[in-house]
Amino acid sequence: MHSDLCSALANVRSGECRATDLLQAAIATARSPVCDHVFAQTLFESAMRSAARAAPQLPLAGLPISVKDLFDIQGTRSAASSRVLADAPAAAADCLAVARLRAAGAAIIGRTHMVEFAYSGVGVNPHYGTPAALDARFGPLPGPARVSGGSSSGAAVSVASGAAYVGLGSDTGGSIRIPAALNGLVGFKNTARLTPTSGTIPLSPTLDTACAITRSVRDAILVHEILAARTVTRAAAGMADWRLAVPRQLFLDDLEPAVALAFERSLAQLRAAGARIDEIELPETDTLNHINDHGSFSGAESYAWHRPLLTRADALGRPYDPRVRSRIERGAGMSAAHYIDLHSARNQWIARMERALAGYDALLSPTVPILAPTIDSVAPADGLDAALDAQRNAAFQRANTLLLRNTSVVNMLDGCALSLPCHMQGELPVGLMVWHGALHDDAVLDIGLQIEGILAAS
């Protein structure tokens, strides 16, 4: 098992090893078959220069960090794992999130592949291949290869494999937390306004969040402090001091048995450690689908951004992923009035949710209700067998809906959420989500840190 970032930092600062040694090991992993389809571009030489000159006292001390292929890195192309942007000009400067990581001593090892333009939770990419999920805690997954989750698919596998200690990614409807859950990792989606998204290819500016995948909650805290340029307030409260709740509506529907088992076992472990956990009704979630009756933020805002690119792609013969294109084009039918109404309805819904959650420090839910589907079951259509293509497209649509269902509630809430692993050895990865509304980040992280310790000790 690979160490987490904080352990590696301690080893570098104590002189037990050098950052360049750890980077060399990461590069060897990045070049190995376990990282097939993970990297859109590797930056090994520049990473070695960064690691060699980084002071051990810096927060990241020259350790390898991967960057999702929608963040600008000076001198490289941001293509969002698409073909239509394959000839886009190189970025003139780092985006602010990357600049903050560099200033903290990051060695950027490469750009990671993703769902094209970040528009799916499954992790499939027909242009560059689909990274296979790993279990960061217990090693390779048994059986056929499974999707690593989206849209930050390569980011998750880069961390799970040991090619990076941190995967910088984005989360619009769950794109950090879904791959974290499916790869036995930690994913923290902070309150969106706390981290800069300038210098990135957008999906939905209303919902987009710049955040990261790590191996532990303490790593998540450290990286959030760098990306948000703020200090997390650490609470002295013990587990029994927090008010926690499990909402029955929506979040517990259609759970696969293995997910239900891991989640209920985790709740029992937390209660045995003194946690007070209420089961509550949260009828406000029942109205969420109706808010999007006339379209979603992602549909409308992605179509506005992609409209000229769709025409260009056709002219150049560089097609979009058909599944992504169909989702973008749904936004074409949304009127300005419905878009304005959507903002108003969301604000009213957030107010109702905040009142319903006011008595609790955090909510607990399964991050996703299903295990990772096999890559073969949701593979892109290839035109060779119409019946098989239809079957795979149907499986993809079902998986995408379920994978995004729980996580996207938090994005609509303008909230924050942490996914941490709660499965045991011999089980496929399952994530536990700790979440709340806007600006509850510190409580979510503090509670998550305590939960991680309790589950690890059980």
Short mmCIF file of C-alpha atoms in Angstrom, two decimals:
data_model
loop_
_atom_site.label_atom_id
_atom_site.label_comp_id
_atom_site.label_asym_id
_atom_site.label_seq_id
_atom_site.Cartn_x
_atom_site.Cartn_y
_atom_site.Cartn_z
CA MET A 1 0.00 0.00 0.00
CA HIS A 2 1.27 3.46 -0.88
CA SER A 3 1.65 6.05 1.85
CA ASP A 4 -0.50 9.13 2.02
CA LEU A 5 0.81 12.62 1.37
CA CYS A 6 1.31 13.58 5.00
CA SER A 7 3.36 10.45 5.71
CA ALA A 8 5.53 11.08 2.66
CA LEU A 9 6.05 14.70 3.73
CA ALA A 10 7.17 13.55 7.17
CA ASN A 11 9.67 11.15 5.59
CA VAL A 12 11.10 13.87 3.34
CA ARG A 13 11.41 16.36 6.18
CA SER A 14 13.07 13.84 8.49
CA GLY A 15 15.65 13.02 5.82
CA GLU A 16 14.49 9.43 5.51
CA CYS A 17 14.07 9.94 1.78
CA ARG A 18 14.21 12.67 -0.85
CA ALA A 19 11.30 14.06 -2.84
CA THR A 20 13.15 13.14 -6.03
CA ASP A 21 13.30 9.50 -4.92
CA LEU A 22 9.55 9.42 -4.32
CA LEU A 23 8.96 11.14 -7.65
CA GLN A 24 11.09 8.56 -9.46
CA ALA A 25 8.96 5.80 -7.96
CA ALA A 26 5.81 7.66 -9.01
CA ILE A 27 7.11 8.04 -12.56
CA ALA A 28 7.81 4.31 -12.74
CA THR A 29 4.20 3.67 -11.72
CA ALA A 30 2.88 6.21 -14.21
CA ARG A 31 4.74 4.34 -16.97
CA SER A 32 3.37 0.95 -15.92
CA PRO A 33 0.26 -0.83 -17.29
CA VAL A 34 -1.71 0.02 -14.14
CA CYS A 35 -1.82 3.60 -15.48
CA ASP A 36 -3.05 2.74 -18.96
CA HIS A 37 -5.39 5.51 -20.17
CA VAL A 38 -4.63 7.61 -17.07
CA PHE A 39 -2.39 10.37 -18.43
CA ALA A 40 -3.20 12.68 -21.31
CA GLN A 41 0.31 14.13 -21.07
CA THR A 42 3.22 13.38 -18.78
CA LEU A 43 5.53 16.12 -17.50
CA PHE A 44 8.24 14.01 -15.91
CA GLU A 45 11.24 16.23 -16.71
CA SER A 46 9.71 19.44 -15.41
CA ALA A 47 8.40 17.53 -12.37
CA MET A 48 11.95 16.35 -11.58
CA ARG A 49 13.20 19.94 -11.77
CA SER A 50 10.42 21.07 -9.44
CA ALA A 51 11.12 18.26 -6.97
CA ALA A 52 14.86 18.96 -6.97
CA ARG A 53 14.47 22.63 -6.09
CA ALA A 54 11.49 22.40 -3.69
CA ALA A 55 12.38 23.11 -0.07
CA PRO A 56 11.32 20.33 2.34
CA GLN A 57 9.55 22.94 4.48
CA LEU A 58 7.09 23.77 1.69
CA PRO A 59 3.59 22.31 2.20
CA LEU A 60 4.03 19.86 -0.71
CA ALA A 61 7.84 19.63 -0.64
CA GLY A 62 8.33 18.56 -4.25
CA LEU A 63 5.96 15.58 -4.19
CA PRO A 64 4.09 14.50 -7.35
CA ILE A 65 0.63 15.92 -8.05
CA SER A 66 -1.54 15.17 -11.09
CA VAL A 67 -3.81 17.70 -12.80
CA LYS A 68 -7.08 16.98 -14.59
CA ASP A 69 -7.00 17.86 -18.29
CA LEU A 70 -9.26 20.89 -17.95
CA PHE A 71 -6.94 23.06 -15.81
CA ASP A 72 -4.49 25.38 -17.54
CA ILE A 73 -0.82 24.48 -17.05
CA GLN A 74 1.56 26.97 -18.62
CA GLY A 75 3.02 25.72 -21.89
CA THR A 76 0.63 22.78 -22.24
CA ARG A 77 -2.73 22.30 -23.93
CA SER A 78 -6.00 22.01 -21.98
CA ALA A 79 -8.08 19.65 -24.10
CA ALA A 80 -10.56 18.17 -21.57
CA SER A 81 -9.77 14.74 -23.09
CA SER A 82 -11.56 15.74 -26.28
CA ARG A 83 -10.50 15.51 -29.92
CA VAL A 84 -12.07 18.81 -30.86
CA LEU A 85 -9.53 20.74 -28.74
CA ALA A 86 -6.56 18.60 -29.81
CA ASP A 87 -5.03 21.59 -31.63
CA ALA A 88 -5.88 24.25 -29.03
CA PRO A 89 -3.03 26.66 -28.20
CA ALA A 90 -0.91 26.02 -25.15
CA ALA A 91 -1.89 27.90 -22.01
CA ALA A 92 -0.03 31.15 -21.47
CA ALA A 93 -0.10 30.77 -17.68
CA ASP A 94 -1.04 28.38 -14.93
CA CYS A 95 -4.60 28.63 -13.69
CA LEU A 96 -4.83 29.88 -10.12
CA ALA A 97 -5.42 26.42 -8.62
CA VAL A 98 -2.29 25.04 -10.30
CA ALA A 99 -0.32 28.17 -9.38
CA ARG A 100 -1.22 27.69 -5.72
CA LEU A 101 -0.11 24.05 -5.82
CA ARG A 102 3.17 25.03 -7.48
CA ALA A 103 3.80 27.75 -4.91
CA ALA A 104 3.29 25.09 -2.22
CA GLY A 105 6.02 22.95 -3.80
CA ALA A 106 4.05 20.60 -6.04
CA ALA A 107 5.82 18.66 -8.77
CA ILE A 108 3.21 18.42 -11.54
CA ILE A 109 3.70 14.91 -12.93
CA GLY A 110 1.14 15.17 -15.72
CA ARG A 111 -2.32 15.85 -17.04
CA THR A 112 -4.90 13.16 -16.32
CA HIS A 113 -7.56 11.90 -18.68
CA MET A 114 -11.21 12.45 -17.85
CA VAL A 115 -14.67 12.04 -19.28
CA GLU A 116 -14.75 14.29 -22.34
CA PHE A 117 -15.60 17.82 -21.16
CA ALA A 118 -16.37 16.40 -17.68
CA TYR A 119 -19.93 15.49 -18.60
CA SER A 120 -20.56 12.07 -17.02
CA GLY A 121 -20.12 10.27 -13.72
CA VAL A 122 -19.15 6.89 -15.22
CA GLY A 123 -15.61 7.59 -16.41
CA VAL A 124 -15.80 6.28 -20.01
CA ASN A 125 -13.89 8.00 -22.81
CA PRO A 126 -14.25 6.63 -26.38
CA HIS A 127 -11.30 8.64 -27.72
CA TYR A 128 -8.51 7.79 -25.28
CA GLY A 129 -9.74 4.75 -23.38
CA THR A 130 -11.14 4.24 -19.90
CA PRO A 131 -8.85 3.90 -16.85
CA ALA A 132 -9.61 0.79 -14.82
CA ALA A 133 -10.50 1.24 -11.15
CA LEU A 134 -8.11 0.23 -8.38
CA ASP A 135 -8.59 -0.15 -4.65
CA ALA A 136 -6.16 2.26 -3.01
CA ARG A 137 -6.52 0.42 0.30
CA PHE A 138 -6.29 -3.23 -0.69
CA GLY A 139 -4.82 -3.41 -4.19
CA PRO A 140 -6.14 -4.61 -7.57
CA LEU A 141 -9.84 -5.36 -7.90
CA PRO A 142 -10.83 -8.96 -8.58
CA GLY A 143 -12.63 -9.98 -11.73
CA PRO A 144 -13.20 -7.98 -14.91
CA ALA A 145 -11.97 -4.38 -15.14
CA ARG A 146 -14.35 -1.81 -13.70
CA VAL A 147 -14.86 1.88 -14.44
CA SER A 148 -12.99 4.28 -12.21
CA GLY A 149 -15.83 6.80 -12.11
CA GLY A 150 -16.09 10.25 -13.61
CA SER A 151 -15.46 12.68 -14.57
CA SER A 152 -12.06 12.79 -12.77
CA SER A 153 -11.28 9.21 -13.78
CA GLY A 154 -7.56 9.53 -14.46
CA ALA A 155 -7.08 11.70 -11.39
CA ALA A 156 -8.42 8.93 -9.14
CA VAL A 157 -6.33 6.16 -10.67
CA SER A 158 -3.20 8.32 -10.57
CA VAL A 159 -3.61 8.55 -6.78
CA ALA A 160 -4.82 4.99 -6.21
CA SER A 161 -1.87 3.60 -8.17
CA GLY A 162 0.74 5.74 -6.43
CA ALA A 163 1.62 7.81 -9.51
CA ALA A 164 0.56 10.92 -7.59
CA TYR A 165 -0.17 11.84 -4.00
CA VAL A 166 -2.93 14.25 -5.00
CA GLY A 167 -5.19 14.43 -8.04
CA LEU A 168 -6.43 17.94 -8.77
CA GLY A 169 -9.88 17.67 -10.29
CA SER A 170 -13.28 19.27 -10.54
CA ASP A 171 -16.69 18.44 -9.10
CA THR A 172 -19.87 19.72 -10.76
CA GLY A 173 -22.21 16.89 -9.81
CA GLY A 174 -19.88 14.46 -8.06
CA SER A 175 -16.80 14.23 -10.28
CA ILE A 176 -14.38 14.13 -7.34
CA ARG A 177 -16.43 12.05 -4.92
CA ILE A 178 -17.64 9.38 -7.36
CA PRO A 179 -14.15 8.27 -8.49
CA ALA A 180 -12.93 8.55 -4.91
CA ALA A 181 -15.67 6.15 -3.80
CA LEU A 182 -15.00 3.67 -6.60
CA ASN A 183 -11.23 3.58 -5.95
CA GLY A 184 -11.06 3.45 -2.14
CA LEU A 185 -9.91 7.08 -1.91
CA VAL A 186 -10.89 10.33 -0.21
CA GLY A 187 -12.52 13.08 -2.24
CA PHE A 188 -13.41 16.48 -0.81
CA LYS A 189 -15.81 18.82 -2.62
CA ASN A 190 -15.51 22.15 -0.84
CA THR A 191 -18.01 24.98 -0.95
CA ALA A 192 -17.54 26.12 -4.55
CA ARG A 193 -16.83 29.77 -3.80
CA LEU A 194 -13.79 28.89 -1.68
CA THR A 195 -11.54 27.78 -4.54
CA PRO A 196 -10.79 29.54 -7.83
CA THR A 197 -12.00 28.01 -11.10
CA SER A 198 -10.48 30.66 -13.37
CA GLY A 199 -8.29 29.19 -16.08
CA THR A 200 -10.35 26.01 -16.44
CA ILE A 201 -12.61 24.61 -19.14
CA PRO A 202 -16.09 24.93 -17.63
CA LEU A 203 -18.96 22.50 -17.49
CA SER A 204 -21.36 24.59 -15.42
CA PRO A 205 -19.96 27.79 -13.89
CA THR A 206 -22.87 27.78 -11.43
CA LEU A 207 -21.89 24.37 -10.03
CA ASP A 208 -18.22 23.82 -10.92
CA THR A 209 -15.83 23.30 -8.01
CA ALA A 210 -12.03 22.96 -8.07
CA CYS A 211 -10.94 20.36 -5.51
CA ALA A 212 -8.89 17.19 -5.09
CA ILE A 213 -8.66 13.45 -4.55
CA THR A 214 -6.28 12.19 -1.86
CA ARG A 215 -5.50 9.01 0.09
CA SER A 216 -6.57 10.30 3.52
CA VAL A 217 -8.69 12.97 5.18
CA ARG A 218 -5.65 14.68 6.68
CA ASP A 219 -4.30 14.98 3.13
CA ALA A 220 -7.63 16.43 2.04
CA ILE A 221 -7.39 19.08 4.76
CA LEU A 222 -3.85 20.04 3.74
CA VAL A 223 -4.69 20.30 0.04
CA HIS A 224 -7.89 22.23 0.67
CA GLU A 225 -5.94 24.75 2.72
CA ILE A 226 -3.58 25.24 -0.23
CA LEU A 227 -6.27 25.48 -2.92
CA ALA A 228 -8.54 27.75 -0.87
CA ALA A 229 -5.71 29.79 0.72
CA ARG A 230 -7.31 29.39 4.14
CA THR A 231 -6.79 27.47 7.37
CA VAL A 232 -9.24 24.79 8.45
CA THR A 233 -10.38 25.32 12.03
CA ARG A 234 -9.80 22.09 13.92
CA ALA A 235 -12.52 21.33 16.46
CA ALA A 236 -11.87 19.90 19.91
CA ALA A 237 -15.23 18.13 19.88
CA GLY A 238 -15.34 14.36 20.18
CA MET A 239 -17.57 12.05 18.17
CA ALA A 240 -20.33 12.17 20.77
CA ASP A 241 -20.43 15.95 20.55
CA TRP A 242 -21.56 16.11 16.93
CA ARG A 243 -25.18 15.93 15.81
CA LEU A 244 -25.33 13.66 12.78
CA ALA A 245 -28.23 12.52 10.63
CA VAL A 246 -28.97 9.99 7.91
CA PRO A 247 -31.69 11.19 5.50
CA ARG A 248 -33.99 8.37 4.45
CA GLN A 249 -35.31 9.97 1.26
CA LEU A 250 -33.45 9.49 -2.01
CA PHE A 251 -30.00 8.70 -0.61
CA LEU A 252 -30.89 5.18 0.54
CA ASP A 253 -33.00 4.22 -2.50
CA ASP A 254 -31.92 1.35 -4.75
CA LEU A 255 -28.73 0.53 -2.84
CA GLU A 256 -26.84 -2.49 -4.09
CA PRO A 257 -26.56 -5.02 -1.24
CA ALA A 258 -22.79 -4.55 -0.87
CA VAL A 259 -23.21 -0.78 -0.54
CA ALA A 260 -26.02 -1.17 2.01
CA LEU A 261 -23.93 -3.64 4.02
CA ALA A 262 -20.86 -1.37 4.15
CA PHE A 263 -22.92 1.71 4.99
CA GLU A 264 -24.97 0.07 7.78
CA ARG A 265 -21.84 -1.52 9.23
CA SER A 266 -20.15 1.89 9.28
CA LEU A 267 -23.10 3.48 11.09
CA ALA A 268 -22.97 0.70 13.67
CA GLN A 269 -19.24 1.27 14.18
CA LEU A 270 -19.77 5.01 14.61
CA ARG A 271 -22.60 4.50 17.09
CA ALA A 272 -20.44 2.07 19.05
CA ALA A 273 -17.83 4.84 19.25
CA GLY A 274 -20.38 7.23 20.75
CA ALA A 275 -21.77 8.99 17.68
CA ARG A 276 -25.31 10.32 17.89
CA ILE A 277 -26.95 9.59 14.55
CA ASP A 278 -30.60 10.35 13.85
CA GLU A 279 -32.52 8.95 10.91
CA ILE A 280 -34.56 11.76 9.45
CA GLU A 281 -37.09 12.47 6.76
CA LEU A 282 -35.87 15.01 4.22
CA PRO A 283 -38.84 15.57 1.92
CA GLU A 284 -37.11 18.56 0.34
CA THR A 285 -35.10 16.12 -1.77
CA ASP A 286 -38.31 14.82 -3.35
CA THR A 287 -38.82 18.17 -5.09
CA LEU A 288 -35.34 18.40 -6.58
CA ASN A 289 -36.15 16.68 -9.87
CA HIS A 290 -39.06 19.06 -10.47
CA ILE A 291 -36.72 22.03 -10.21
CA ASN A 292 -34.95 20.72 -13.32
CA ASP A 293 -38.14 20.01 -15.28
CA HIS A 294 -37.18 22.51 -17.99
CA GLY A 295 -33.47 21.71 -18.01
CA SER A 296 -30.38 21.83 -15.83
CA PHE A 297 -27.57 24.29 -15.19
CA SER A 298 -25.08 21.88 -16.75
CA GLY A 299 -27.17 21.50 -19.90
CA ALA A 300 -27.82 25.20 -20.46
CA GLU A 301 -24.38 26.46 -19.47
CA SER A 302 -22.43 23.77 -21.32
CA TYR A 303 -24.44 24.37 -24.49
CA ALA A 304 -23.74 28.10 -24.31
CA TRP A 305 -20.00 27.40 -24.08
CA HIS A 306 -19.89 24.54 -26.60
CA ARG A 307 -22.18 25.96 -29.31
CA PRO A 308 -19.37 27.23 -31.58
CA LEU A 309 -17.26 24.12 -30.87
CA LEU A 310 -20.04 21.78 -31.95
CA THR A 311 -20.03 23.36 -35.41
CA ARG A 312 -16.22 23.34 -35.53
CA ALA A 313 -16.08 19.68 -34.54
CA ASP A 314 -18.37 18.76 -37.42
CA ALA A 315 -16.31 20.81 -39.89
CA LEU A 316 -13.03 19.22 -38.74
CA GLY A 317 -14.39 15.70 -38.57
CA ARG A 318 -13.44 15.45 -34.90
CA PRO A 319 -16.55 14.09 -33.27
CA TYR A 320 -17.64 14.52 -29.68
CA ASP A 321 -18.36 11.49 -27.56
CA PRO A 322 -22.01 10.92 -28.69
CA ARG A 323 -23.13 10.43 -25.09
CA VAL A 324 -21.57 13.73 -24.06
CA ARG A 325 -22.83 15.60 -27.11
CA SER A 326 -26.41 14.49 -26.55
CA ARG A 327 -26.31 15.82 -22.99
CA ILE A 328 -24.85 19.15 -24.10
CA GLU A 329 -27.41 19.58 -26.87
CA ARG A 330 -30.29 19.18 -24.43
CA GLY A 331 -29.38 22.66 -23.21
CA ALA A 332 -30.29 24.16 -26.57
CA GLY A 333 -33.98 24.01 -25.76
CA MET A 334 -33.83 25.89 -22.46
CA SER A 335 -35.26 29.39 -22.66
CA ALA A 336 -33.78 32.39 -20.89
CA ALA A 337 -36.93 32.60 -18.75
CA HIS A 338 -36.59 28.98 -17.62
CA TYR A 339 -32.90 29.52 -16.86
CA ILE A 340 -33.72 32.52 -14.67
CA ASP A 341 -36.52 30.55 -13.03
CA LEU A 342 -34.06 27.74 -12.31
CA HIS A 343 -31.77 30.07 -10.38
CA SER A 344 -34.72 31.37 -8.36
CA ALA A 345 -36.06 27.87 -7.66
CA ARG A 346 -32.62 26.70 -6.59
CA ASN A 347 -32.21 29.59 -4.14
CA GLN A 348 -35.60 28.85 -2.59
CA TRP A 349 -34.79 25.14 -2.36
CA ILE A 350 -31.44 25.88 -0.69
CA ALA A 351 -33.24 28.00 1.91
CA ARG A 352 -35.66 25.14 2.67
CA MET A 353 -32.82 22.64 2.90
CA GLU A 354 -30.79 24.84 5.21
CA ARG A 355 -33.76 25.13 7.57
CA ALA A 356 -34.22 21.35 7.52
CA LEU A 357 -30.54 20.71 8.26
CA ALA A 358 -30.01 23.50 10.79
CA GLY A 359 -30.00 21.18 13.81
CA TYR A 360 -27.19 18.97 12.50
CA ASP A 361 -23.46 19.31 12.12
CA ALA A 362 -23.30 16.90 9.16
CA LEU A 363 -25.31 14.36 7.18
CA LEU A 364 -24.19 10.81 6.39
CA SER A 365 -25.07 8.95 3.19
CA PRO A 366 -23.59 6.42 0.80
CA THR A 367 -21.53 8.39 -1.70
CA VAL A 368 -22.98 6.35 -4.56
CA PRO A 369 -25.66 3.65 -4.38
CA ILE A 370 -23.95 1.11 -6.64
CA LEU A 371 -20.61 -0.61 -7.09
CA ALA A 372 -18.44 0.29 -10.07
CA PRO A 373 -19.87 -1.24 -13.26
CA THR A 374 -17.57 -3.27 -15.46
CA ILE A 375 -15.98 -1.35 -18.32
CA ASP A 376 -17.35 -3.82 -20.84
CA SER A 377 -20.95 -3.38 -19.66
CA VAL A 378 -20.95 0.39 -20.37
CA ALA A 379 -18.47 0.54 -23.25
CA PRO A 380 -19.07 3.06 -26.05
CA ALA A 381 -21.03 1.90 -29.05
CA ASP A 382 -18.82 0.59 -31.86
CA GLY A 383 -21.47 -0.10 -34.51
CA LEU A 384 -20.60 -3.79 -34.82
CA ASP A 385 -23.63 -5.14 -32.96
CA ALA A 386 -26.69 -2.89 -32.71
CA ALA A 387 -28.34 -4.92 -29.97
CA LEU A 388 -25.16 -4.94 -27.85
CA ASP A 389 -24.66 -1.20 -28.42
CA ALA A 390 -28.23 -0.54 -27.24
CA GLN A 391 -27.71 -2.74 -24.19
CA ARG A 392 -24.49 -0.95 -23.26
CA ASN A 393 -26.04 2.49 -23.80
CA ALA A 394 -28.94 1.59 -21.53
CA ALA A 395 -26.55 0.29 -18.87
CA PHE A 396 -24.48 3.45 -19.18
CA GLN A 397 -27.50 5.73 -18.75
CA ARG A 398 -28.69 3.82 -15.69
CA ALA A 399 -25.22 3.81 -14.12
CA ASN A 400 -24.69 7.49 -14.84
CA THR A 401 -28.00 8.44 -13.24
CA LEU A 402 -27.33 6.39 -10.11
CA LEU A 403 -23.69 7.41 -9.72
CA LEU A 404 -24.59 11.11 -9.85
CA ARG A 405 -27.79 10.92 -7.80
CA ASN A 406 -26.53 11.34 -4.23
CA THR A 407 -23.54 13.54 -4.95
CA SER A 408 -25.36 16.04 -7.16
CA VAL A 409 -27.70 16.99 -4.33
CA VAL A 410 -24.73 18.64 -2.59
CA ASN A 411 -23.80 20.64 -5.69
CA MET A 412 -27.36 21.95 -6.03
CA LEU A 413 -27.24 22.79 -2.32
CA ASP A 414 -24.06 24.84 -2.90
CA GLY A 415 -22.69 22.63 -0.17
CA CYS A 416 -19.57 20.70 0.77
CA ALA A 417 -19.00 16.97 1.05
CA LEU A 418 -16.32 14.43 1.82
CA SER A 419 -16.26 10.87 0.52
CA LEU A 420 -14.13 8.38 2.43
CA PRO A 421 -13.82 4.61 2.01
CA CYS A 422 -15.90 2.37 4.27
CA HIS A 423 -15.44 -1.08 2.73
CA MET A 424 -13.36 -3.91 4.14
CA GLN A 425 -10.75 -6.18 2.56
CA GLY A 426 -12.36 -8.59 0.14
CA GLU A 427 -15.14 -6.12 -0.74
CA LEU A 428 -15.34 -3.79 -3.73
CA PRO A 429 -14.81 -0.13 -2.84
CA VAL A 430 -17.70 1.76 -1.20
CA GLY A 431 -17.73 5.39 -0.14
CA LEU A 432 -19.32 7.07 2.88
CA MET A 433 -20.30 10.70 2.25
CA VAL A 434 -20.20 13.32 5.02
CA TRP A 435 -21.93 16.49 3.85
CA HIS A 436 -23.74 19.73 4.66
CA GLY A 437 -24.59 23.10 3.16
CA ALA A 438 -22.37 25.99 2.17
CA LEU A 439 -19.43 26.95 4.39
CA HIS A 440 -19.71 23.94 6.70
CA ASP A 441 -16.39 22.74 5.26
CA ASP A 442 -14.45 22.71 8.51
CA ALA A 443 -17.04 20.69 10.41
CA VAL A 444 -17.33 18.20 7.54
CA LEU A 445 -13.55 17.75 7.46
CA ASP A 446 -13.24 17.49 11.25
CA ILE A 447 -16.03 14.93 11.44
CA GLY A 448 -14.61 13.04 8.47
CA LEU A 449 -11.22 12.84 10.15
CA GLN A 450 -12.77 11.30 13.25
CA ILE A 451 -14.89 8.89 11.19
CA GLU A 452 -11.82 7.78 9.26
CA GLY A 453 -10.04 6.95 12.51
CA ILE A 454 -12.99 5.01 13.91
CA LEU A 455 -13.49 2.94 10.75
CA ALA A 456 -9.78 2.20 10.47
CA ALA A 457 -9.68 0.96 14.07
CA SER A 458 -12.77 -1.24 13.78
#
